[in-house]
Short mmCIF file of the N, C-alpha and C atoms (twelve columns), coordinates in Angstrom:
data_MODEL
# 
_entry.id   MODEL 
# 
loop_
_atom_site.group_PDB 
_atom_site.id 
_atom_site.type_symbol 
_atom_site.label_atom_id 
_atom_site.label_alt_id 
_atom_site.label_comp_id 
_atom_site.label_asym_id 
_atom_site.label_seq_id 
_atom_site.Cartn_x 
_atom_site.Cartn_y 
_atom_site.Cartn_z 
_atom_site.pdbx_PDB_model_num 
ATOM 1   N N  . UNK A 1  -171.810 -5.865  -80.295 1 
ATOM 2   C CA . UNK A 1  -171.504 -6.399  -81.609 1 
ATOM 3   C C  . UNK A 1  -172.243 -5.586  -82.650 1 
ATOM 4   N N  . UNK A 2  -171.503 -5.060  -83.549 1 
ATOM 5   C CA . UNK A 2  -172.116 -4.197  -84.537 1 
ATOM 6   C C  . UNK A 2  -172.100 -4.790  -85.936 1 
ATOM 7   N N  . UNK A 3  -171.609 -6.001  -86.088 1 
ATOM 8   C CA . UNK A 3  -171.551 -6.624  -87.405 1 
ATOM 9   C C  . UNK A 3  -172.961 -6.888  -87.931 1 
ATOM 10  N N  . UNK A 4  -173.095 -6.864  -89.244 1 
ATOM 11  C CA . UNK A 4  -174.375 -7.091  -89.912 1 
ATOM 12  C C  . UNK A 4  -174.786 -8.557  -89.764 1 
ATOM 13  N N  . UNK A 5  -176.031 -8.808  -89.392 1 
ATOM 14  C CA . UNK A 5  -176.549 -10.166 -89.257 1 
ATOM 15  C C  . UNK A 5  -177.676 -10.374 -90.267 1 
ATOM 16  N N  . UNK A 6  -177.605 -11.489 -90.995 1 
ATOM 17  C CA . UNK A 6  -178.646 -11.860 -91.949 1 
ATOM 18  C C  . UNK A 6  -178.663 -13.381 -92.089 1 
ATOM 19  N N  . UNK A 7  -179.257 -13.901 -93.134 1 
ATOM 20  C CA . UNK A 7  -179.364 -15.358 -93.295 1 
ATOM 21  C C  . UNK A 7  -178.022 -16.023 -93.562 1 
ATOM 22  N N  . UNK A 8  -177.002 -15.271 -93.942 1 
ATOM 23  C CA . UNK A 8  -175.674 -15.823 -94.163 1 
ATOM 24  C C  . UNK A 8  -174.788 -15.758 -92.923 1 
ATOM 25  N N  . UNK A 9  -175.326 -15.285 -91.811 1 
ATOM 26  C CA . UNK A 9  -174.558 -15.180 -90.579 1 
ATOM 27  C C  . UNK A 9  -174.440 -16.553 -89.931 1 
ATOM 28  N N  . UNK A 10 -173.231 -16.878 -89.481 1 
ATOM 29  C CA . UNK A 10 -172.974 -18.121 -88.765 1 
ATOM 30  C C  . UNK A 10 -172.446 -17.769 -87.379 1 
ATOM 31  N N  . UNK A 11 -172.978 -18.425 -86.356 1 
ATOM 32  C CA . UNK A 11 -172.658 -18.152 -84.958 1 
ATOM 33  C C  . UNK A 11 -171.783 -19.288 -84.429 1 
ATOM 34  N N  . UNK A 12 -170.813 -18.966 -83.567 1 
ATOM 35  C CA . UNK A 12 -169.894 -19.994 -83.101 1 
ATOM 36  C C  . UNK A 12 -169.265 -19.631 -81.763 1 
ATOM 37  N N  . UNK A 13 -168.710 -20.673 -81.129 1 
ATOM 38  C CA . UNK A 13 -167.813 -20.491 -79.998 1 
ATOM 39  C C  . UNK A 13 -166.543 -21.250 -80.344 1 
ATOM 40  N N  . UNK A 14 -165.405 -20.766 -79.859 1 
ATOM 41  C CA . UNK A 14 -164.133 -21.448 -80.069 1 
ATOM 42  C C  . UNK A 14 -163.631 -21.928 -78.725 1 
ATOM 43  N N  . UNK A 15 -163.215 -23.200 -78.692 1 
ATOM 44  C CA . UNK A 15 -162.820 -23.861 -77.455 1 
ATOM 45  C C  . UNK A 15 -161.359 -24.275 -77.545 1 
ATOM 46  N N  . UNK A 16 -160.586 -23.947 -76.512 1 
ATOM 47  C CA . UNK A 16 -159.204 -24.406 -76.414 1 
ATOM 48  C C  . UNK A 16 -159.254 -25.878 -76.034 1 
ATOM 49  N N  . UNK A 17 -158.690 -26.735 -76.856 1 
ATOM 50  C CA . UNK A 17 -158.800 -28.172 -76.629 1 
ATOM 51  C C  . UNK A 17 -157.992 -28.660 -75.430 1 
ATOM 52  N N  . UNK A 18 -156.956 -27.950 -75.065 1 
ATOM 53  C CA . UNK A 18 -156.142 -28.368 -73.921 1 
ATOM 54  C C  . UNK A 18 -156.828 -28.050 -72.600 1 
ATOM 55  N N  . UNK A 19 -157.322 -26.830 -72.467 1 
ATOM 56  C CA . UNK A 19 -157.936 -26.409 -71.202 1 
ATOM 57  C C  . UNK A 19 -159.457 -26.571 -71.191 1 
ATOM 58  N N  . UNK A 20 -160.052 -26.789 -72.374 1 
ATOM 59  C CA . UNK A 20 -161.499 -26.880 -72.553 1 
ATOM 60  C C  . UNK A 20 -162.212 -25.591 -72.153 1 
ATOM 61  N N  . UNK A 21 -161.513 -24.463 -72.262 1 
ATOM 62  C CA . UNK A 21 -162.102 -23.163 -71.981 1 
ATOM 63  C C  . UNK A 21 -162.540 -22.500 -73.278 1 
ATOM 64  N N  . UNK A 22 -163.613 -21.722 -73.178 1 
ATOM 65  C CA . UNK A 22 -164.075 -20.950 -74.328 1 
ATOM 66  C C  . UNK A 22 -163.138 -19.763 -74.482 1 
ATOM 67  N N  . UNK A 23 -162.567 -19.628 -75.681 1 
ATOM 68  C CA . UNK A 23 -161.629 -18.531 -75.905 1 
ATOM 69  C C  . UNK A 23 -162.197 -17.440 -76.804 1 
ATOM 70  N N  . UNK A 24 -163.289 -17.752 -77.492 1 
ATOM 71  C CA . UNK A 24 -163.902 -16.748 -78.360 1 
ATOM 72  C C  . UNK A 24 -165.361 -17.100 -78.592 1 
ATOM 73  N N  . UNK A 25 -166.189 -16.085 -78.611 1 
ATOM 74  C CA . UNK A 25 -167.604 -16.211 -78.930 1 
ATOM 75  C C  . UNK A 25 -167.870 -15.189 -80.016 1 
ATOM 76  N N  . UNK A 26 -168.478 -15.609 -81.113 1 
ATOM 77  C CA . UNK A 26 -168.688 -14.622 -82.165 1 
ATOM 78  C C  . UNK A 26 -169.585 -15.099 -83.286 1 
ATOM 79  N N  . UNK A 27 -169.655 -14.257 -84.297 1 
ATOM 80  C CA . UNK A 27 -170.390 -14.589 -85.508 1 
ATOM 81  C C  . UNK A 27 -169.743 -13.868 -86.666 1 
ATOM 82  N N  . UNK A 28 -169.963 -14.415 -87.863 1 
ATOM 83  C CA . UNK A 28 -169.417 -13.823 -89.077 1 
ATOM 84  C C  . UNK A 28 -170.250 -14.308 -90.250 1 
ATOM 85  N N  . UNK A 29 -170.076 -13.675 -91.376 1 
ATOM 86  C CA . UNK A 29 -170.763 -14.097 -92.588 1 
ATOM 87  C C  . UNK A 29 -170.136 -15.384 -93.098 1 
ATOM 88  N N  . UNK A 30 -170.956 -16.305 -93.596 1 
ATOM 89  C CA . UNK A 30 -170.447 -17.623 -93.985 1 
ATOM 90  C C  . UNK A 30 -169.356 -17.532 -95.049 1 
ATOM 91  N N  . UNK A 31 -169.409 -16.550 -95.940 1 
ATOM 92  C CA . UNK A 31 -168.390 -16.433 -96.969 1 
ATOM 93  C C  . UNK A 31 -167.050 -15.949 -96.411 1 
ATOM 94  N N  . UNK A 32 -167.048 -15.395 -95.197 1 
ATOM 95  C CA . UNK A 32 -165.809 -14.935 -94.563 1 
ATOM 96  C C  . UNK A 32 -165.194 -15.977 -93.639 1 
ATOM 97  N N  . UNK A 33 -165.879 -17.076 -93.423 1 
ATOM 98  C CA . UNK A 33 -165.364 -18.136 -92.561 1 
ATOM 99  C C  . UNK A 33 -164.557 -19.128 -93.383 1 
ATOM 100 N N  . UNK A 34 -163.843 -19.989 -92.722 1 
ATOM 101 C CA . UNK A 34 -162.958 -20.941 -93.386 1 
ATOM 102 C C  . UNK A 34 -163.646 -22.263 -93.738 1 
ATOM 103 N N  . UNK A 35 -164.936 -22.225 -93.986 1 
ATOM 104 C CA . UNK A 35 -165.739 -23.379 -94.395 1 
ATOM 105 C C  . UNK A 35 -165.638 -24.549 -93.418 1 
ATOM 106 N N  . UNK A 36 -165.537 -24.237 -92.136 1 
ATOM 107 C CA . UNK A 36 -165.537 -25.271 -91.108 1 
ATOM 108 C C  . UNK A 36 -164.196 -25.924 -90.849 1 
ATOM 109 N N  . UNK A 37 -163.171 -25.547 -91.602 1 
ATOM 110 C CA . UNK A 37 -161.846 -26.124 -91.370 1 
ATOM 111 C C  . UNK A 37 -161.315 -25.635 -90.029 1 
ATOM 112 N N  . UNK A 38 -160.608 -26.501 -89.342 1 
ATOM 113 C CA . UNK A 38 -160.005 -26.139 -88.065 1 
ATOM 114 C C  . UNK A 38 -158.549 -25.743 -88.330 1 
ATOM 115 N N  . UNK A 39 -158.332 -24.493 -88.720 1 
ATOM 116 C CA . UNK A 39 -156.999 -24.028 -89.088 1 
ATOM 117 C C  . UNK A 39 -156.101 -23.760 -87.897 1 
ATOM 118 N N  . UNK A 40 -156.670 -23.440 -86.753 1 
ATOM 119 C CA . UNK A 40 -155.872 -23.182 -85.562 1 
ATOM 120 C C  . UNK A 40 -155.693 -24.478 -84.800 1 
ATOM 121 N N  . UNK A 41 -154.460 -24.936 -84.693 1 
ATOM 122 C CA . UNK A 41 -154.191 -26.159 -83.957 1 
ATOM 123 C C  . UNK A 41 -154.511 -25.952 -82.486 1 
ATOM 124 N N  . UNK A 42 -155.202 -26.895 -81.890 1 
ATOM 125 C CA . UNK A 42 -155.543 -26.793 -80.480 1 
ATOM 126 C C  . UNK A 42 -156.815 -26.016 -80.193 1 
ATOM 127 N N  . UNK A 43 -157.509 -25.567 -81.254 1 
ATOM 128 C CA . UNK A 43 -158.753 -24.812 -81.087 1 
ATOM 129 C C  . UNK A 43 -159.835 -25.469 -81.932 1 
ATOM 130 N N  . UNK A 44 -161.002 -25.661 -81.329 1 
ATOM 131 C CA . UNK A 44 -162.144 -26.208 -82.067 1 
ATOM 132 C C  . UNK A 44 -163.245 -25.160 -82.129 1 
ATOM 133 N N  . UNK A 45 -163.756 -24.926 -83.329 1 
ATOM 134 C CA . UNK A 45 -164.874 -23.992 -83.514 1 
ATOM 135 C C  . UNK A 45 -166.164 -24.801 -83.561 1 
ATOM 136 N N  . UNK A 46 -167.078 -24.465 -82.665 1 
ATOM 137 C CA . UNK A 46 -168.361 -25.149 -82.567 1 
ATOM 138 C C  . UNK A 46 -169.439 -24.186 -83.046 1 
ATOM 139 N N  . UNK A 47 -170.138 -24.550 -84.118 1 
ATOM 140 C CA . UNK A 47 -171.174 -23.688 -84.673 1 
ATOM 141 C C  . UNK A 47 -172.490 -23.899 -83.941 1 
ATOM 142 N N  . UNK A 48 -173.209 -22.811 -83.744 1 
ATOM 143 C CA . UNK A 48 -174.487 -22.808 -83.040 1 
ATOM 144 C C  . UNK A 48 -175.554 -22.181 -83.923 1 
ATOM 145 N N  . UNK A 49 -176.799 -22.522 -83.646 1 
ATOM 146 C CA . UNK A 49 -177.892 -21.813 -84.310 1 
ATOM 147 C C  . UNK A 49 -177.995 -20.419 -83.689 1 
ATOM 148 N N  . UNK A 50 -178.707 -19.522 -84.337 1 
ATOM 149 C CA . UNK A 50 -178.875 -18.163 -83.806 1 
ATOM 150 C C  . UNK A 50 -179.538 -18.203 -82.429 1 
ATOM 151 N N  . UNK A 51 -180.554 -19.050 -82.263 1 
ATOM 152 C CA . UNK A 51 -181.237 -19.170 -80.984 1 
ATOM 153 C C  . UNK A 51 -180.323 -19.691 -79.887 1 
ATOM 154 N N  . UNK A 52 -179.523 -20.720 -80.200 1 
ATOM 155 C CA . UNK A 52 -178.579 -21.259 -79.220 1 
ATOM 156 C C  . UNK A 52 -177.552 -20.204 -78.832 1 
ATOM 157 N N  . UNK A 53 -177.050 -19.486 -79.836 1 
ATOM 158 C CA . UNK A 53 -176.060 -18.436 -79.601 1 
ATOM 159 C C  . UNK A 53 -176.634 -17.350 -78.685 1 
ATOM 160 N N  . UNK A 54 -177.832 -16.863 -79.012 1 
ATOM 161 C CA . UNK A 54 -178.449 -15.801 -78.211 1 
ATOM 162 C C  . UNK A 54 -178.727 -16.256 -76.777 1 
ATOM 163 N N  . UNK A 55 -179.189 -17.478 -76.618 1 
ATOM 164 C CA . UNK A 55 -179.454 -18.002 -75.279 1 
ATOM 165 C C  . UNK A 55 -178.153 -18.132 -74.502 1 
ATOM 166 N N  . UNK A 56 -177.107 -18.619 -75.138 1 
ATOM 167 C CA . UNK A 56 -175.803 -18.760 -74.504 1 
ATOM 168 C C  . UNK A 56 -175.279 -17.403 -74.036 1 
ATOM 169 N N  . UNK A 57 -175.320 -16.416 -74.921 1 
ATOM 170 C CA . UNK A 57 -174.826 -15.076 -74.591 1 
ATOM 171 C C  . UNK A 57 -175.658 -14.458 -73.460 1 
ATOM 172 N N  . UNK A 58 -176.964 -14.619 -73.514 1 
ATOM 173 C CA . UNK A 58 -177.804 -14.018 -72.469 1 
ATOM 174 C C  . UNK A 58 -177.609 -14.709 -71.117 1 
ATOM 175 N N  . UNK A 59 -177.383 -16.002 -71.106 1 
ATOM 176 C CA . UNK A 59 -177.207 -16.723 -69.846 1 
ATOM 177 C C  . UNK A 59 -175.841 -16.478 -69.226 1 
ATOM 178 N N  . UNK A 60 -174.840 -16.266 -70.057 1 
ATOM 179 C CA . UNK A 60 -173.484 -16.080 -69.545 1 
ATOM 180 C C  . UNK A 60 -173.168 -14.618 -69.284 1 
ATOM 181 N N  . UNK A 61 -173.908 -13.730 -69.916 1 
ATOM 182 C CA . UNK A 61 -173.819 -12.294 -69.675 1 
ATOM 183 C C  . UNK A 61 -172.442 -11.716 -69.481 1 
ATOM 184 N N  . UNK A 62 -172.186 -11.184 -68.300 1 
ATOM 185 C CA . UNK A 62 -170.956 -10.443 -68.033 1 
ATOM 186 C C  . UNK A 62 -169.707 -11.322 -68.078 1 
ATOM 187 N N  . UNK A 63 -169.846 -12.615 -67.869 1 
ATOM 188 C CA . UNK A 63 -168.692 -13.506 -67.927 1 
ATOM 189 C C  . UNK A 63 -168.098 -13.587 -69.329 1 
ATOM 190 N N  . UNK A 64 -168.871 -13.220 -70.346 1 
ATOM 191 C CA . UNK A 64 -168.407 -13.316 -71.725 1 
ATOM 192 C C  . UNK A 64 -167.739 -12.047 -72.232 1 
ATOM 193 N N  . UNK A 65 -167.782 -10.972 -71.506 1 
ATOM 194 C CA . UNK A 65 -167.248 -9.716  -71.998 1 
ATOM 195 C C  . UNK A 65 -165.799 -9.830  -72.456 1 
ATOM 196 N N  . UNK A 66 -165.019 -10.694 -71.839 1 
ATOM 197 C CA . UNK A 66 -163.619 -10.819 -72.204 1 
ATOM 198 C C  . UNK A 66 -163.404 -11.636 -73.473 1 
ATOM 199 N N  . UNK A 67 -164.403 -12.413 -73.912 1 
ATOM 200 C CA . UNK A 67 -164.207 -13.257 -75.088 1 
ATOM 201 C C  . UNK A 67 -165.121 -12.903 -76.273 1 
ATOM 202 N N  . UNK A 68 -166.032 -11.961 -76.085 1 
ATOM 203 C CA . UNK A 68 -166.919 -11.577 -77.177 1 
ATOM 204 C C  . UNK A 68 -166.181 -10.784 -78.236 1 
ATOM 205 N N  . UNK A 69 -166.553 -10.997 -79.484 1 
ATOM 206 C CA . UNK A 69 -166.011 -10.200 -80.588 1 
ATOM 207 C C  . UNK A 69 -166.516 -8.765  -80.496 1 
ATOM 208 N N  . UNK A 70 -165.795 -7.837  -81.045 1 
ATOM 209 C CA . UNK A 70 -166.242 -6.454  -81.130 1 
ATOM 210 C C  . UNK A 70 -166.864 -6.201  -82.476 1 
# 
């Protein structure tokens, strides 16, 4: 992940509500996000703290390569 991280960075995972599988793991600047609205039907975005996000990514390691943002 090469995106810039600072105090405006928000970390999240996106979950498919039907299968309960994680479909995306990522982060973005808060001004670029949709202010918490769930615009994609059937997908829930769960926001995490930076520490929770880092621990999640480190524990899941190689299993996340298919869902991590570039």
